[in-house]
Coordinates of C-alpha atoms in Angstrom, one line a residue:
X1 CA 224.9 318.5 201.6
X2 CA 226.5 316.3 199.1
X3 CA 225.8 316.1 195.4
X4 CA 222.7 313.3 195.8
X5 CA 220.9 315.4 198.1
X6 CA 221.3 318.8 195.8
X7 CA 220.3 317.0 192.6
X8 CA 217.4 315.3 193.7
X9 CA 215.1 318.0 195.0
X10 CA 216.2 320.3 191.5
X11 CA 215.4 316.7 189.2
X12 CA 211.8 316.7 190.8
X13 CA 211.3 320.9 190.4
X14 CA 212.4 320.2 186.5
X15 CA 210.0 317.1 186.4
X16 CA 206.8 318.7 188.0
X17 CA 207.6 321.7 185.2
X18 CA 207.9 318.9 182.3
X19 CA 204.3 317.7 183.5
X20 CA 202.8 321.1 183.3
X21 CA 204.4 321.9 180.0
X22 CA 203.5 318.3 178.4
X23 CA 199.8 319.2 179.6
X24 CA 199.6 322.5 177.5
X25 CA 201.4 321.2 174.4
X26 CA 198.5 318.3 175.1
X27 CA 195.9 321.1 174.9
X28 CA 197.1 322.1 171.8
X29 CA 199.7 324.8 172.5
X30 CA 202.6 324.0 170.8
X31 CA 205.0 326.8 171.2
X32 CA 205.7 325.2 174.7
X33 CA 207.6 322.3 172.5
X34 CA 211.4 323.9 172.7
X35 CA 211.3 324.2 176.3
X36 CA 210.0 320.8 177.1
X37 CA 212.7 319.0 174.5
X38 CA 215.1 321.0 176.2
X39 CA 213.9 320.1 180.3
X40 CA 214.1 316.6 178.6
X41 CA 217.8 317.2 178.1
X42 CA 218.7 317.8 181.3
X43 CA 216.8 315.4 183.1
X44 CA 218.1 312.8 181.1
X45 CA 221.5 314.1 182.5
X46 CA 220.4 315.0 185.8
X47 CA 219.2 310.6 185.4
X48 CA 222.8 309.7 184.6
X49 CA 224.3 311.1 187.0
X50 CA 222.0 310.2 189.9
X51 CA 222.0 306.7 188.8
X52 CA 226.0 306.9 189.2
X53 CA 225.3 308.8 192.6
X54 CA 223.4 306.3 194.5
X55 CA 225.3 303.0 193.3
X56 CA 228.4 305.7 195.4
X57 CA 226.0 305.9 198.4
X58 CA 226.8 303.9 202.2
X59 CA 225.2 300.2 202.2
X60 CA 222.6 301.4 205.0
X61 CA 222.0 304.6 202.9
X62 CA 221.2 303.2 199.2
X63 CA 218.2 301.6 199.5
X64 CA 216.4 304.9 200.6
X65 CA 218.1 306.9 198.1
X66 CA 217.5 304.3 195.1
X67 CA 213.6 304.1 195.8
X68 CA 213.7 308.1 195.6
X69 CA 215.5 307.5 191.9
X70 CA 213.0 304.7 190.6
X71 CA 210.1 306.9 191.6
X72 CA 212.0 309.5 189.4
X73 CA 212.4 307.9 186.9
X74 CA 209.2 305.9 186.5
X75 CA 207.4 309.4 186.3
X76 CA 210.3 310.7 183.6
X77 CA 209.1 307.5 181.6
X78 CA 205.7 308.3 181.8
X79 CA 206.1 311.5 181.0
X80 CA 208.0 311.0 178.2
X81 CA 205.1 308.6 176.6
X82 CA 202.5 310.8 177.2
X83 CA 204.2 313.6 175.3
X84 CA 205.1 310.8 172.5
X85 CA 201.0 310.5 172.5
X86 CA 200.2 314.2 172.1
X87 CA 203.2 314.6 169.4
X88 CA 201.7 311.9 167.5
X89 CA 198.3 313.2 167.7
X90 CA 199.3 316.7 166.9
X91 CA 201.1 315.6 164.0
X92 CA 198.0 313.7 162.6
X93 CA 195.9 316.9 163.3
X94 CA 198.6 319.1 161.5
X95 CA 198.0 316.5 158.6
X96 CA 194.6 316.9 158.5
X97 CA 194.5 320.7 158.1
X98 CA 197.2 321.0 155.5
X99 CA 195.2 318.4 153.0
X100 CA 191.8 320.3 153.8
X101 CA 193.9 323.5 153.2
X102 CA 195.0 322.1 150.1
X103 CA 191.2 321.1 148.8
X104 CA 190.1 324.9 149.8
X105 CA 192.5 326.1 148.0
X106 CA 193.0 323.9 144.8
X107 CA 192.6 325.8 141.5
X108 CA 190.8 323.7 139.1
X109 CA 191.1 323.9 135.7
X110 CA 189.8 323.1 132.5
X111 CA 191.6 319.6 132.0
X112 CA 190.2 318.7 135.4
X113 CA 186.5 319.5 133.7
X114 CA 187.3 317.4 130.8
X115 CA 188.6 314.1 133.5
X116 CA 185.3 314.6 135.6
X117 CA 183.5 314.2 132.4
X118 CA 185.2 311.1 131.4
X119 CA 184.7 309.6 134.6
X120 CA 181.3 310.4 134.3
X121 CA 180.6 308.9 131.0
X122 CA 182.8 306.1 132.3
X123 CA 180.5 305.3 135.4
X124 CA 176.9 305.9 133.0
X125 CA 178.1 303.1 131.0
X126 CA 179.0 300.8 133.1
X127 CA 176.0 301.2 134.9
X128 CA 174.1 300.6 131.6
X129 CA 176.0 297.2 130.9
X130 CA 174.9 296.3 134.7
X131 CA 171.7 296.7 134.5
X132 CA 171.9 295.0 131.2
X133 CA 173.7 292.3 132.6
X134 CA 171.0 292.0 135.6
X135 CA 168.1 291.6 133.0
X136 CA 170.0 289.0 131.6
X137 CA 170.3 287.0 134.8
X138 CA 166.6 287.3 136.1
X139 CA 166.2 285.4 132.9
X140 CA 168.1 282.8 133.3
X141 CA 167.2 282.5 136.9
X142 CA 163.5 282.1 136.0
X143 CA 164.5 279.7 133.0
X144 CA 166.5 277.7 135.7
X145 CA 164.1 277.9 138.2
X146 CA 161.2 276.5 135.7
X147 CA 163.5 273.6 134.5
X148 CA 163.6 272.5 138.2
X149 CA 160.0 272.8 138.9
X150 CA 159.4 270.5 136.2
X151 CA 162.1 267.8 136.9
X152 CA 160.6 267.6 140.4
X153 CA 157.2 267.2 138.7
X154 CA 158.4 264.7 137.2
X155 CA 160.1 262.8 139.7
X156 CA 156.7 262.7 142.0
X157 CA 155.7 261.2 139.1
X158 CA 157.5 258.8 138.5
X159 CA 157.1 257.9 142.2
X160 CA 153.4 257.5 142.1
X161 CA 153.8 255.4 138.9
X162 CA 156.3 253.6 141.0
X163 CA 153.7 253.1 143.7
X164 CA 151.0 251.9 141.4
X165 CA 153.3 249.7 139.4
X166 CA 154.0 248.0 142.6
X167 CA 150.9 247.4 143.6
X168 CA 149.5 245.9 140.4
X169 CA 152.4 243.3 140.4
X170 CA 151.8 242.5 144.5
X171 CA 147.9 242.0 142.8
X172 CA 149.1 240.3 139.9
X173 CA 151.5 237.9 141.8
X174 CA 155.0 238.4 139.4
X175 CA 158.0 237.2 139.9
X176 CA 160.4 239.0 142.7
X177 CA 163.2 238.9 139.7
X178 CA 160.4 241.5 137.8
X179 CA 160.2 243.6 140.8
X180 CA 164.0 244.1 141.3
X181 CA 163.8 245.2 137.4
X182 CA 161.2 247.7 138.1
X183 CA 163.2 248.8 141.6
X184 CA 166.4 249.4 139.8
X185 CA 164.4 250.9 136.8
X186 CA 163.2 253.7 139.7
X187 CA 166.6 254.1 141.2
X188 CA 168.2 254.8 137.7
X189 CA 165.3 257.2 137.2
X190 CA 165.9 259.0 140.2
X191 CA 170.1 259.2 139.6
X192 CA 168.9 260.8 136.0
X193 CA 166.9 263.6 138.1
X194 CA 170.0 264.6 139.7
X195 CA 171.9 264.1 137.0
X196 CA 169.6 266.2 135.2
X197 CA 169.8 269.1 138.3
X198 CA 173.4 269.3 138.5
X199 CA 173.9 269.9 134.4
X200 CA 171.5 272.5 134.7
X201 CA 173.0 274.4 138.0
X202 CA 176.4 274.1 135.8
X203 CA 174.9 275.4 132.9
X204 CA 173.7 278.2 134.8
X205 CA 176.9 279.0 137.1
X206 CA 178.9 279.0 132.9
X207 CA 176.1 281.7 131.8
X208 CA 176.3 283.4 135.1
X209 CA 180.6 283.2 134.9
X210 CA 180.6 284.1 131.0
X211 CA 178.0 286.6 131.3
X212 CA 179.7 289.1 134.1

């Protein structure tokens, strides 16, 4: 039998016992973790030397013998990621239970007392200031709210004065040169009503800005 023929079947007994052991250290049992680092070892050299093995092997012989070694070592590969998983998960777990051991077990003392205090103080009055602050706002939110009622009050208005003052000069038969007056007198009025809205949103946005 040569070489090939010996170290395949032992690769594939040392592989199915890396699967086993990679599915208890998954289950948590991490004492297995020596023996699979050290299987690893020797697979990766039983790997090697296959690899060098079959590019030795007859023309007629070496396709046969090098689909045996890819299976091998596509399984060795996923093997090896799967125990990569579980080691990263372990590790996270381990983690875990050292900083809840370290909670349980933390001694506080009298200097800890005095910094919950502070915070606590801390946090009462910014909370006061808050609410403070939010009092403040509803203020000027109903202030601003008001002044915009009223500068569309007036605007409707001006537009039935508009309407009216149109209509008496259709009746009273002026001049279209009066008419443009009064048309551009309306437009200017309505350009000062948004003027009017935008310094008052700005005003507000400044309070809001200097008030937080």
């Amino acid at each position: 039998m040569s070489e090939l023929e010996r170290l395949l079947p032992v690769s594939h007994r040392r592989l199915q016992s890396l699967q086993s052991m990679v599915d208890q250290y998954g289950r948590g049992e991490s004492n297995v973790l020596g023996q699979i680092i050290g299987l690893q070892e020797q697979l990766t050299a039983d790997c090697e030397r296959l690899a060098v093995l079959v590019k030795k092997e007859p023309a007629h012989r070496r396709e046969t013998v090098k689909y045996r070694y890819d299976q091998l070592m596509f399984e060795y590969r996923a093997l090896s990621t799967a125990l990569q998983r579980h080691r990263a998960v372990q590790s996270e777990r381990e983690k875990e239970r050292a900083e809840r051991s370290e909670l349980l077990n933390r001694q506080f003392t009298a200097n800890d007392n005095s910094d919950t205090i502070l915070s606590l103080d801390a946090a009462i009055s910014f909370n006061d200031k808050a609410t403070h602050s939010n009092r403040g706002l509803d203020r000027l939110l109903d202030t601003g709210t008001e002044a915009l009622k009223q500068l569309r009050d007036q605007r409707s208005s001006l537009g039935v004065i508009k309407k009216r003052m149109s209509s008496v000069i259709s009746a009273l038969g002026l001049s279209q040169t009066v008419m443009k007056l009064v048309e551009r007198r309306s437009t200017t009025d309505q350009y000062l009503f948004y003027l009017g809205c935008i310094i008052t949103l700005l005003i507000m946005f400044l309070l809001l800005y200097f008030v937080l």
